[in-house]
Tab-separated table of C-alpha atoms and ligand atoms in Angstrom:
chain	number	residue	atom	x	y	z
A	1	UNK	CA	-10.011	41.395	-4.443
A	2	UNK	CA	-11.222	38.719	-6.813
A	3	UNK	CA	-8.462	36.560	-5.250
A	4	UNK	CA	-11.315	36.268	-2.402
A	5	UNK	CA	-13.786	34.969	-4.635
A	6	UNK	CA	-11.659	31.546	-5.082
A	7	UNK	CA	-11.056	31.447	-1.222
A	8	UNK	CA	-14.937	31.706	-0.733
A	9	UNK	CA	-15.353	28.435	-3.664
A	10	UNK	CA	-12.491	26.841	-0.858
A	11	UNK	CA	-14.411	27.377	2.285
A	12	UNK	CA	-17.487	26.095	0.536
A	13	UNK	CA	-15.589	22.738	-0.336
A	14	UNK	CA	-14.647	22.724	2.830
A	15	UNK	CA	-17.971	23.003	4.420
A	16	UNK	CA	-19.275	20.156	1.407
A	17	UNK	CA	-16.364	17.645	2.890
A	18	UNK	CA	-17.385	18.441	6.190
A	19	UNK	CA	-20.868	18.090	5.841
A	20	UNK	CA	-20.823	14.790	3.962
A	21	UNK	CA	-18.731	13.564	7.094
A	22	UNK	CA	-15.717	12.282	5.044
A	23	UNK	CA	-13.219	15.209	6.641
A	24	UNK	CA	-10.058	13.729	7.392
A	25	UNK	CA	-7.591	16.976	8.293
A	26	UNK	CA	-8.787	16.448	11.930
A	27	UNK	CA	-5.643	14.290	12.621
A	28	UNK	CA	-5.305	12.523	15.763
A	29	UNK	CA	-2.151	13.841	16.943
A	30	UNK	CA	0.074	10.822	18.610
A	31	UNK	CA	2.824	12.462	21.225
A	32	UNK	CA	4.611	9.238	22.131
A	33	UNK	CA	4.233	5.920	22.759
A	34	UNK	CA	3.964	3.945	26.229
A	35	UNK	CA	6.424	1.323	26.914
A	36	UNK	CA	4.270	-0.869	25.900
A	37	UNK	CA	3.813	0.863	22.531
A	38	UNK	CA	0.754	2.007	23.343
A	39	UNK	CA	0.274	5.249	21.482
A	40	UNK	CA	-0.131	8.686	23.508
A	41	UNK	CA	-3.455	11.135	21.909
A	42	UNK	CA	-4.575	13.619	24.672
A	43	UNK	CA	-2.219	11.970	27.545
A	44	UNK	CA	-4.462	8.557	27.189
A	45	UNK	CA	-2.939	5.428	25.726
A	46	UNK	CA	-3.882	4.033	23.027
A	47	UNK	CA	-4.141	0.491	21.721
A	48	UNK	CA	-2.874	0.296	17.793
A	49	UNK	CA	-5.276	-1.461	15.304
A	50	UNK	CA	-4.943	0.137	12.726
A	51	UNK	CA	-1.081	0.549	11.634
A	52	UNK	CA	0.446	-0.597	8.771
A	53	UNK	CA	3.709	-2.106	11.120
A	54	UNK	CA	2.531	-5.726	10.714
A	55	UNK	CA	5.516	-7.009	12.464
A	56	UNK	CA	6.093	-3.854	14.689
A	57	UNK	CA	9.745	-3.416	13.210
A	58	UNK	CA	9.228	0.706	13.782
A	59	UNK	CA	10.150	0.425	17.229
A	60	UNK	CA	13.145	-2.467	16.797
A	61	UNK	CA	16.080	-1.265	18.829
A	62	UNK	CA	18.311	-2.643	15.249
A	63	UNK	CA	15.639	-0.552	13.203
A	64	UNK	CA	16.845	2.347	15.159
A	65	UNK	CA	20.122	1.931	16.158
A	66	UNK	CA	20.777	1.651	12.089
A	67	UNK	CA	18.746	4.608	11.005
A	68	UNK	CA	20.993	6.680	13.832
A	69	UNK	CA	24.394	5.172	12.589
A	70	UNK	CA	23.522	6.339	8.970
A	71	UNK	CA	22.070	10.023	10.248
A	72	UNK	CA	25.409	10.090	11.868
A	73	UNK	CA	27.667	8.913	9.044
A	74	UNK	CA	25.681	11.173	6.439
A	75	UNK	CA	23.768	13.400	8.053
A	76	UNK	CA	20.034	14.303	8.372
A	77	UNK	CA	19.090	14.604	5.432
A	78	UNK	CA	20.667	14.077	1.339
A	79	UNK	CA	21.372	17.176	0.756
A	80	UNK	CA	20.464	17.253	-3.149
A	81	UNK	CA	18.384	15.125	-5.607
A	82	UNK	CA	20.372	11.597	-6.616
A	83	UNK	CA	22.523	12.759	-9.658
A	84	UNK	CA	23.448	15.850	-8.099
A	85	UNK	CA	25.034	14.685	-5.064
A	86	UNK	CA	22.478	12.753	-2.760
A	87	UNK	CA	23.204	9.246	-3.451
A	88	UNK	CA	24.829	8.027	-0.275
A	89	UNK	CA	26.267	4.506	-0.232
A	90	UNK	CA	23.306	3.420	2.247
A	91	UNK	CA	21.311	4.475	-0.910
A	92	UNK	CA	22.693	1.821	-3.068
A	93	UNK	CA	22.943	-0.718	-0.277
A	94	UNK	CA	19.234	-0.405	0.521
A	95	UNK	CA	18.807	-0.986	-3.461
A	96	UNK	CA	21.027	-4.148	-3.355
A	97	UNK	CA	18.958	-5.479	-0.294
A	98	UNK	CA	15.482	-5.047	-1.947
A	99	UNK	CA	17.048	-6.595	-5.305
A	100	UNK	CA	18.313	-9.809	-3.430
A	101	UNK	CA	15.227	-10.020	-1.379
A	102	UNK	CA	13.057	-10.078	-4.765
A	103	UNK	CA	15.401	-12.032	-6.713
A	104	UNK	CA	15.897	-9.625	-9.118
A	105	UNK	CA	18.919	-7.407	-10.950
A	106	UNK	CA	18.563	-4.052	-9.893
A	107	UNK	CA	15.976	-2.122	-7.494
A	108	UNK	CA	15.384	1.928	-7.425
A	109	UNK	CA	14.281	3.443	-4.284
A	110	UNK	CA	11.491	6.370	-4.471
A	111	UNK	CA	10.583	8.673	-1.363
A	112	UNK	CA	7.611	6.879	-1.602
A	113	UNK	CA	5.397	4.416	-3.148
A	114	UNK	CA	2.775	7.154	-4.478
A	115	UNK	CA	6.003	8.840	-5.727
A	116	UNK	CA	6.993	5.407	-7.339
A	117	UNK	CA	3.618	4.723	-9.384
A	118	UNK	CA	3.629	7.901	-10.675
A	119	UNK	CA	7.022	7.591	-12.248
A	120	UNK	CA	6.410	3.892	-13.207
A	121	UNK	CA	3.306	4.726	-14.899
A	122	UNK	CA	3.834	7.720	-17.094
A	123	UNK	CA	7.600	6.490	-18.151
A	124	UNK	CA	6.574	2.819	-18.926
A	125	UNK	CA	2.964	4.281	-20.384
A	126	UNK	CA	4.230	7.326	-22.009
A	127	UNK	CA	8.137	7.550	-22.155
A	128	UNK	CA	9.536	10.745	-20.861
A	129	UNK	CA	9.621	13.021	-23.794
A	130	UNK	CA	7.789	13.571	-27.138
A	131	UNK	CA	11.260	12.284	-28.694
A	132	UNK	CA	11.615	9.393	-26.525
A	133	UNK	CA	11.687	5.803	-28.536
A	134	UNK	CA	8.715	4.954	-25.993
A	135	UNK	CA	5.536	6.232	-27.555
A	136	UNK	CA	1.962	6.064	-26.492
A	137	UNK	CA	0.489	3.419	-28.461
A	138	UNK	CA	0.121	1.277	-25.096
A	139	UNK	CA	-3.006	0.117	-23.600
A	140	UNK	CA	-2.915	0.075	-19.504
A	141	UNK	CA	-5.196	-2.434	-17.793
A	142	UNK	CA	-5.993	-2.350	-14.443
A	143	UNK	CA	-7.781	-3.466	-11.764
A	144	UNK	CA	-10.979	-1.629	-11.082
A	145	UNK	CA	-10.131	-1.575	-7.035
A	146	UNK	CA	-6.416	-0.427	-7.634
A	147	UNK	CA	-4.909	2.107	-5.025
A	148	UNK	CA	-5.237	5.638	-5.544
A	149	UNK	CA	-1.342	5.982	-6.578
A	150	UNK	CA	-1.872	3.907	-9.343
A	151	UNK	CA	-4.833	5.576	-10.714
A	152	UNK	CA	-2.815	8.672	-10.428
A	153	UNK	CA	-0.067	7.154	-11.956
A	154	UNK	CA	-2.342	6.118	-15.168
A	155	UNK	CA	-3.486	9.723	-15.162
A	156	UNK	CA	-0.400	11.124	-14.944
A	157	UNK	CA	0.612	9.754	-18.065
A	158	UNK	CA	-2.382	11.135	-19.558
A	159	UNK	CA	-4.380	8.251	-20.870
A	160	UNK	CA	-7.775	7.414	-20.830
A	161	UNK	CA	-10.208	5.419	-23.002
A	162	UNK	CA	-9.622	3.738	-25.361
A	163	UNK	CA	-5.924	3.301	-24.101
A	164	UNK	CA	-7.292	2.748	-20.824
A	165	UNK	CA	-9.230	-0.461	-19.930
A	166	UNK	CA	-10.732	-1.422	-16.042
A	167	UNK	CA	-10.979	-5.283	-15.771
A	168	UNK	CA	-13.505	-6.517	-12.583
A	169	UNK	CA	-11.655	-6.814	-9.466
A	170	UNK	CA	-9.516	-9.936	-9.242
A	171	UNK	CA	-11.323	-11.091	-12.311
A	172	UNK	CA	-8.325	-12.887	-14.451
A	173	UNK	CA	-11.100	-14.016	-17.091
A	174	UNK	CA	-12.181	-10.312	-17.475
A	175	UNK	CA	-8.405	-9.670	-17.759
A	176	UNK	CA	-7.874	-11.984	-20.306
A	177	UNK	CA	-11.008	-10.912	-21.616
A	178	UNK	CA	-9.312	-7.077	-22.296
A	179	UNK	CA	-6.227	-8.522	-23.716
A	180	UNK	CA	-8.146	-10.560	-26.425
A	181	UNK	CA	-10.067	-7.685	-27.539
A	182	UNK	CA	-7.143	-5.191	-27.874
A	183	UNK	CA	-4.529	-7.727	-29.362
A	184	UNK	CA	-3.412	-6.337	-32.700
A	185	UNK	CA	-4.686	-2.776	-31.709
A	186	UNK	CA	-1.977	-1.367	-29.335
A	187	UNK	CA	1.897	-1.632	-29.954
A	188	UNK	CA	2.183	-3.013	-25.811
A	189	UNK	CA	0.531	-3.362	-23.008
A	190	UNK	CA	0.874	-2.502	-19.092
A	191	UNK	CA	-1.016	-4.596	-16.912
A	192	UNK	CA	-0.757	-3.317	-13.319
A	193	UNK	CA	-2.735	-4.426	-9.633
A	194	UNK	CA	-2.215	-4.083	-6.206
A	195	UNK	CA	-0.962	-7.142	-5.041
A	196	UNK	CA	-2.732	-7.052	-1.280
A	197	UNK	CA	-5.990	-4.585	-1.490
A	198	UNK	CA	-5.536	-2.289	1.476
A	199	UNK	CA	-9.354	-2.208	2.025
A	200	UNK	CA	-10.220	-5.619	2.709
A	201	UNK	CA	-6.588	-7.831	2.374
A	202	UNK	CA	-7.361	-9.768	-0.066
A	203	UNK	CA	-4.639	-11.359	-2.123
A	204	UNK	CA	-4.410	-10.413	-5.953
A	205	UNK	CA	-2.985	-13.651	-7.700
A	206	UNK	CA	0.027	-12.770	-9.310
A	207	UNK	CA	0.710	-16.523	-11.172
A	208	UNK	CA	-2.660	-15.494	-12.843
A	209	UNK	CA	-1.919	-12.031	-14.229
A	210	UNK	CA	1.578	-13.225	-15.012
A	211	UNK	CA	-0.292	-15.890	-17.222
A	212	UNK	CA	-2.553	-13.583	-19.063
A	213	UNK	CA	0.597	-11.787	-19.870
A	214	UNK	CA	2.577	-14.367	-21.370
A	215	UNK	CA	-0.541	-15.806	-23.118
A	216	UNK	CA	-0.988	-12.658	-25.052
A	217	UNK	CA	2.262	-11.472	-25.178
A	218	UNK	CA	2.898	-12.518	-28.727
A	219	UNK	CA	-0.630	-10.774	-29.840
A	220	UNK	CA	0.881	-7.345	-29.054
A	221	UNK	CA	4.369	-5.933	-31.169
A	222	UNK	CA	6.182	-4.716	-27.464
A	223	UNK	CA	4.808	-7.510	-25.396
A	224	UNK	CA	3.154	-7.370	-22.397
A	225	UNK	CA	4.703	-5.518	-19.137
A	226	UNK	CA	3.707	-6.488	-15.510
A	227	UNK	CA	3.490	-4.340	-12.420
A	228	UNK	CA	2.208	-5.282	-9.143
A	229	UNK	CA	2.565	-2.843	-6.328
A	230	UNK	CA	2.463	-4.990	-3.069
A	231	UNK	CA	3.189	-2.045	-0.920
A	232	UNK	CA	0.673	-4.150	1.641
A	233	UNK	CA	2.061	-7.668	1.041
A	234	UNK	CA	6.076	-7.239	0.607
A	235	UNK	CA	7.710	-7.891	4.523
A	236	UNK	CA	4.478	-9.404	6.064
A	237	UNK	CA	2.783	-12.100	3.504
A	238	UNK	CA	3.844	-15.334	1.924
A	239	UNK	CA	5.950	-17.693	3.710
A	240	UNK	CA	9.069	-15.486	3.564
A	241	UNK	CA	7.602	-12.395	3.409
A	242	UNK	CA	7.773	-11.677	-0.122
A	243	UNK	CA	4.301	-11.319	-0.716
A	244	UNK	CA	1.801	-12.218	-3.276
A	245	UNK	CA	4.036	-12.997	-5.993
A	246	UNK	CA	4.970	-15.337	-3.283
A	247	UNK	CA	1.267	-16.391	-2.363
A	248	UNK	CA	0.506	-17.219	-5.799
A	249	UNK	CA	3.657	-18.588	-7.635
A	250	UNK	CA	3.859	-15.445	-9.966
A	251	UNK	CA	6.668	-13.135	-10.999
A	252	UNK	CA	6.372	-9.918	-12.626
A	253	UNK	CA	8.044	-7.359	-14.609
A	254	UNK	CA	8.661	-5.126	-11.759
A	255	UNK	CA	7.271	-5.268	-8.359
A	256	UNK	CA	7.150	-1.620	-6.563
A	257	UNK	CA	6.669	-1.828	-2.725
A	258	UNK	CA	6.863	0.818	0.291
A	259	UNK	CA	9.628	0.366	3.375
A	260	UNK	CA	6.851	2.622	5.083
A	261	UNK	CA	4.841	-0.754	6.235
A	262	UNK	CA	6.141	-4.070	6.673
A	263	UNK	CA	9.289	-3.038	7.207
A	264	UNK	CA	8.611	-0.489	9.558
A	265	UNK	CA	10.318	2.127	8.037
A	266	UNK	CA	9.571	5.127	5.116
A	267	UNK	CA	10.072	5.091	1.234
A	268	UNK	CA	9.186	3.489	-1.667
A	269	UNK	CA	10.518	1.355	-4.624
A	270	UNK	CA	10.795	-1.457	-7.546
A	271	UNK	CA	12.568	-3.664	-8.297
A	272	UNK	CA	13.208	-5.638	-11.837
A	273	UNK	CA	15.495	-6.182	-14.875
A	274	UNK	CA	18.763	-4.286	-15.247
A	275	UNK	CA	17.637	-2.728	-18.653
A	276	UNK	CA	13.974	-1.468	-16.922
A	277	UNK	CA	15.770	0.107	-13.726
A	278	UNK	CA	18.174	1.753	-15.959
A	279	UNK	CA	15.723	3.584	-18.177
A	280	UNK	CA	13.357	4.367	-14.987
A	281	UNK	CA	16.430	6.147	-13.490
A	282	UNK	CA	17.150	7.769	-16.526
A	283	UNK	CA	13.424	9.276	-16.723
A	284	UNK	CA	11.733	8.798	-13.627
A	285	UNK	CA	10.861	12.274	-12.538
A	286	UNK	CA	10.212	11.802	-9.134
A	287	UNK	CA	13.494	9.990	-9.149
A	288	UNK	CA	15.663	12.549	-10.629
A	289	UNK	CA	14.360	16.174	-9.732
A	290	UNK	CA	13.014	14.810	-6.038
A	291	UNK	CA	14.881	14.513	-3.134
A	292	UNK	CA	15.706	10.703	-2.200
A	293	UNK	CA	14.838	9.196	1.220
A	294	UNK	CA	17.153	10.302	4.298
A	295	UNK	CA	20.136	8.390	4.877
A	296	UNK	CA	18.693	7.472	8.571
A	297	UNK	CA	15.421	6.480	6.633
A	298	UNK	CA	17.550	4.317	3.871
A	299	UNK	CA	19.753	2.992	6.733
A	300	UNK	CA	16.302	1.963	8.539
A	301	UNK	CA	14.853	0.548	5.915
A	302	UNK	CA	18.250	-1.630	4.935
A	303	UNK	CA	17.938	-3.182	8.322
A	304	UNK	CA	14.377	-3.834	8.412
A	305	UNK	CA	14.683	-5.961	5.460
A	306	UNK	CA	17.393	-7.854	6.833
A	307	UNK	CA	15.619	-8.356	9.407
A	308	UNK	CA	12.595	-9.949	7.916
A	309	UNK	CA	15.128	-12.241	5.894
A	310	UNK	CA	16.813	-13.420	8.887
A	311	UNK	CA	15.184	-16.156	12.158
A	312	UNK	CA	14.064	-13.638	13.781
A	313	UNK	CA	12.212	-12.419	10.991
A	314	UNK	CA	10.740	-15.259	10.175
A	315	UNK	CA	9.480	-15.701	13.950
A	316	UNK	CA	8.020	-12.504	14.017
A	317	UNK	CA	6.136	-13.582	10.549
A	318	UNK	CA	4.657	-16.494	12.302
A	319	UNK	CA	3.821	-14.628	15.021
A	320	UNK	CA	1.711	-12.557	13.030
A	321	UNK	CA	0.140	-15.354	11.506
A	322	UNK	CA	-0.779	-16.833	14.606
A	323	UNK	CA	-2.238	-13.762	15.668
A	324	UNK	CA	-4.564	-13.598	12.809
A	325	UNK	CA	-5.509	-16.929	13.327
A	326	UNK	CA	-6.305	-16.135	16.659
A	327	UNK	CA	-8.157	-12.466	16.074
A	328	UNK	CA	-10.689	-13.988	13.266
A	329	UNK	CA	-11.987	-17.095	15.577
A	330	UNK	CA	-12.516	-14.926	18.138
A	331	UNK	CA	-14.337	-12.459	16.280
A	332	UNK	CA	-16.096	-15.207	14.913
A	333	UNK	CA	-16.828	-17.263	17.683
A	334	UNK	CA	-18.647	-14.023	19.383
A	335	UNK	CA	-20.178	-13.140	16.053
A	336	UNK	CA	-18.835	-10.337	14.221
A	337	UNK	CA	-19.068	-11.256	10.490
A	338	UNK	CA	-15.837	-10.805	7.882
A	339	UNK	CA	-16.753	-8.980	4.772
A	340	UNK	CA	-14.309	-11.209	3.119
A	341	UNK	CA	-11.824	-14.063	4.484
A	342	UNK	CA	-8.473	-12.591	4.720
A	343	UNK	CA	-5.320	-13.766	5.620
A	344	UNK	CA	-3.511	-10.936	5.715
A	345	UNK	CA	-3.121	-8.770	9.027
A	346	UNK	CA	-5.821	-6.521	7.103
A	347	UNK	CA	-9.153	-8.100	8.176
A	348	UNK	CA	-12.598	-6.265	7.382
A	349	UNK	CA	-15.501	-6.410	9.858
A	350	UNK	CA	-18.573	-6.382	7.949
A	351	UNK	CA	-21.024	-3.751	9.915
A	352	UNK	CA	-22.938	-2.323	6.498
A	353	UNK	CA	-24.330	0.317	7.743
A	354	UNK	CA	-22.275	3.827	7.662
A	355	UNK	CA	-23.792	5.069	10.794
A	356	UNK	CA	-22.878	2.087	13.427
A	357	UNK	CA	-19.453	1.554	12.111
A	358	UNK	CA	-18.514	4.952	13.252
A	359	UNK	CA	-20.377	4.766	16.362
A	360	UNK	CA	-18.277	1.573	16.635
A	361	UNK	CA	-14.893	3.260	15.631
A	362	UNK	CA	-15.797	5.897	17.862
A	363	UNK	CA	-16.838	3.825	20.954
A	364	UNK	CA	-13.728	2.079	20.844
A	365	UNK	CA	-12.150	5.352	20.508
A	366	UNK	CA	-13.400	5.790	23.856
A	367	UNK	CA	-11.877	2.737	25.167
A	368	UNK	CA	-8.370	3.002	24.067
A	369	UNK	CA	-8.540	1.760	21.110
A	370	UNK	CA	-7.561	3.340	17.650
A	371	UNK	CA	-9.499	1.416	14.609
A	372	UNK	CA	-10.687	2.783	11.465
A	373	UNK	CA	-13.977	2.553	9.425
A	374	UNK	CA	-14.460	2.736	6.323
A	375	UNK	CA	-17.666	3.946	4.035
A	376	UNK	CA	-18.878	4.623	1.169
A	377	UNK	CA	-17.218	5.743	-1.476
A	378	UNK	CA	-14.224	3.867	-0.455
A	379	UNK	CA	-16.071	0.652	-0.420
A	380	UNK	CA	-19.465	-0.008	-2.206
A	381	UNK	CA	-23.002	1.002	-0.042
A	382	UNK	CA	-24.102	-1.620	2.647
A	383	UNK	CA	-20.311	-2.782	2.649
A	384	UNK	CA	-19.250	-0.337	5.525
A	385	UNK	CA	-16.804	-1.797	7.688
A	386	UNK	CA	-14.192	-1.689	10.414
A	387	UNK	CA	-10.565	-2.561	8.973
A	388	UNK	CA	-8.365	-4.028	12.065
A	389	UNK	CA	-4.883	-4.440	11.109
A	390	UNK	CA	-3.190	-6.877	13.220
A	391	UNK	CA	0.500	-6.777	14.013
A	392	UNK	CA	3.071	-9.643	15.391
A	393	UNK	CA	3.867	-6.874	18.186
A	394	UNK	CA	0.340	-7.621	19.441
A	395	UNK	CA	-0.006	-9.742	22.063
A	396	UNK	CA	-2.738	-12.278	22.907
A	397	UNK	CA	-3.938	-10.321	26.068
A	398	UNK	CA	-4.103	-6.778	23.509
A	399	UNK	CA	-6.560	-8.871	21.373
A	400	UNK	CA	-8.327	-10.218	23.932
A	401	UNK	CA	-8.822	-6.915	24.954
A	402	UNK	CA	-9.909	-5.519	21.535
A	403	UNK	CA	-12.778	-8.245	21.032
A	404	UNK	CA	-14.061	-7.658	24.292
A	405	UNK	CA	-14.136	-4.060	23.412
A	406	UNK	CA	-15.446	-4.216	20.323
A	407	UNK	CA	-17.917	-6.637	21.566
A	408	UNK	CA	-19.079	-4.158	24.447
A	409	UNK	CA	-19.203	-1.195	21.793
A	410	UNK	CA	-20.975	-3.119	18.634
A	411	UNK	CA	-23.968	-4.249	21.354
A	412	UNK	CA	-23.878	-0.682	22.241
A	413	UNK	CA	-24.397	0.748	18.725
A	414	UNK	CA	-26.939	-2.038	17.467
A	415	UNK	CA	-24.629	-4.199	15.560
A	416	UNK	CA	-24.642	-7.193	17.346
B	1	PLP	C1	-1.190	-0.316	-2.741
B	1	PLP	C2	-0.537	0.918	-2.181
B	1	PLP	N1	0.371	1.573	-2.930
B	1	PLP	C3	0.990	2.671	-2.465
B	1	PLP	C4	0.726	3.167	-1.212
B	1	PLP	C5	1.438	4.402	-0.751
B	1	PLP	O1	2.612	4.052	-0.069
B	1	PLP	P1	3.584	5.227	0.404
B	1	PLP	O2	3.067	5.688	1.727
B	1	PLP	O3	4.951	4.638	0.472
B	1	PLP	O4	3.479	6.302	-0.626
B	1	PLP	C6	-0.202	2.511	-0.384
B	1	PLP	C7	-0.484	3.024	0.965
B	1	PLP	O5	-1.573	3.365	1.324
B	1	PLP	C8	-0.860	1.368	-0.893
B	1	PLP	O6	-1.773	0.728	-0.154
């Protein structure tokens, strides 16, 4: 059967992935967590650094209780795609939260934040039909270290050079740079970024790509759209937990986030002007012909925010923030270097060497503790590193106990 021929060129893939050590199907399977919230792989606990539940709202009893009460008052899950009949009421109050909490008209919630650059992308870039008024004389500019969903999303809508540009990362002078050299050449432009870059937290400054924008705006006939996707940064960074437009002073077009870190909970969306939410859910296909988030996931996610907008939210920010504090002088004081100062809970130990930092991630695998590494070609050669993500449910003693650790294991595997 020639059918076996193509499952031969899939087992050799396989074996290429495996061999180049970059497999990732070999899960580690959590079965519970401790009391503690320790997680439970094999029967062993397991000490979390490396979660994206910065202020450890996925276990909040209100986090819960909330995403029960809406399983209960709607059931499991929606039952159809939004316009058919799965937009449940928690739907549109989970919208109305994330629209107050960014200060803007309207938000649109995705079943995730991949799902939500895709749609962004190809209906802002493209338009959704050959006889749509949006056509595809639109330059996209983005930031050479942008997430994976975002470069998706750009290919998605099928562009490439020259309607695609790459400006150096977090270089706003190479941005500017781009817009100069296509003004008068495209009808519009789409800038987008991450706001926080998952690989080492660093901050992308909003206040300056909103600048470029409305510097250039006039050179191009549509103007100039914004999108920063703070999936990292929205909940957990900024003094209020809006992120990096927060950070930096900056407000964009529309800002797409995920419920499914920060706020402990699943999902994705944007939020922005009336007019741009309306045409998104007019054309956004993984909006209209994909299922929607549960109702227990919406009702989770509804809470969470309120959470991080009420005290207790903002102690658990500060919490966090002490807790980095805390993590990088210790680190520092026993000599583990940073590849870049962070202040976000994502903070990269430099190691540079592919080699150690798995013998490191894997040492402290040993000891309880679940970290990640990460190589080449996520992160240039000689730039290997161990990204700990710290969380406010961390506790003094739990970092104590992950520097000693990781002291103990980086001696062990020649990096210290
Ligand atoms: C910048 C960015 N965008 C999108 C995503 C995907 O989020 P979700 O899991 O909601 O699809 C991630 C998560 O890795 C991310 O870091």
């Amino acid at each position: 059967m020639p059918k076996k021929n193509f499952y031969g060129l899939l087992e050799k893939e396989i074996e290429r992935i495996d061999e180049s050590r970059t497999s990732k199907r070999d899960e580690k399977v959590i079965s519970g967590f401790t009391p503690e919230k320790r997680a439970i792989i094999g029967g062993k606990p397991y000490l979390i650094f490396n979660s994206n539940d910065y202020l450890g709202l996925r276990h909040h009893p209100t986090v819960k209780k909330a995403e029960t009460e809406a399983s209960e008052t709607y059931g499991a899950g929606p039952g159809a795609v939004r316009f058919i009949s799965g937009t449940m009421q928690i739907h549109k109050d989970l919208e109305g939260t994330a629209a107050d909490f960014h200060g803007r008209e309207d938000a649109m919630a995705f079943s995730s934040a991949f799902a939500a650059n895709l749609a962004v992308l190809h209906c802002i870039l493209k338009g959704q039909s050959r006889t749509s008024l949006i056509d595809k004389d639109v330059l996209v500019i983005s930031d050479e270290l942008n997430h994976r969903s975002i470069i998706d999303g750009i290919r998605v809508a099928g562009l490439d050079k020259p309607n695609k540009a790459i400006h150096k990362h977090m270089d706003y002078g190479d941005l500017e740079r781009v817009l100069e050299e296509n003004a008068g050449k495209f009808k519009r432009a789409l800038i987008v970024s991450d706001g926080i870059f998952s690989m080492l937290g660093e901050c992308g400054d909003v206040g300056k790509i909103q600048a470029a924008a409305d510097k250039y705006d006039d050179k191009y006939e549509e103007g100039i759209i914004t999108v920063i996707d703070d999936s990292h940064g929205v909940g957990c960074f900024g003094a209020t937990g809006r992120g990096c437009e927060e950070a930096t002073n900056g407000k964009c077009d529309v800002i797409l986030a995920t419920f499914g870190k920060g706020f402990g909970s699943d999902g994705g969306y944007i939020a922005g002007d009336k007019t741009m939410i309306d045409y998104l859910r007019e054309s956004a296909a993984t909006y209209i012909y994909s299922n929607p988030i549960s109702p227990g996931t919406a009702g989770a996610a509804n809470a969470s925010m309120k959470i991080v907008d009420s005290p207790e939210g903002k102690e658990l920010l500060s919490k966090l923030n002490s807790n980095i504090e805390y993590f990088k002088n210790k680190m520092k004081e026993t000599g583990f270097v940073f590849a870049v100062e962070s202040d976000h809970a994502i903070q990269p130990i430099l190691i540079g060497d592919a080699a150690k930092s798995r013998a490191l991630t894997d040492g402290l695998f040993e000891e309880g503790i679940l970290v990640t590494n990460i190589s080449f070609p996520v992160v240039q050669r000689g730039r290997d590193e161990i990204r700990v993500q710290i969380s406010a449910a961390h506790s003094k003693e739990d970092i104590d106990e992950f520097v000693e650790k990781a002291t103990r294991c980086a001696k062990e595997a020649g990096v210290l």
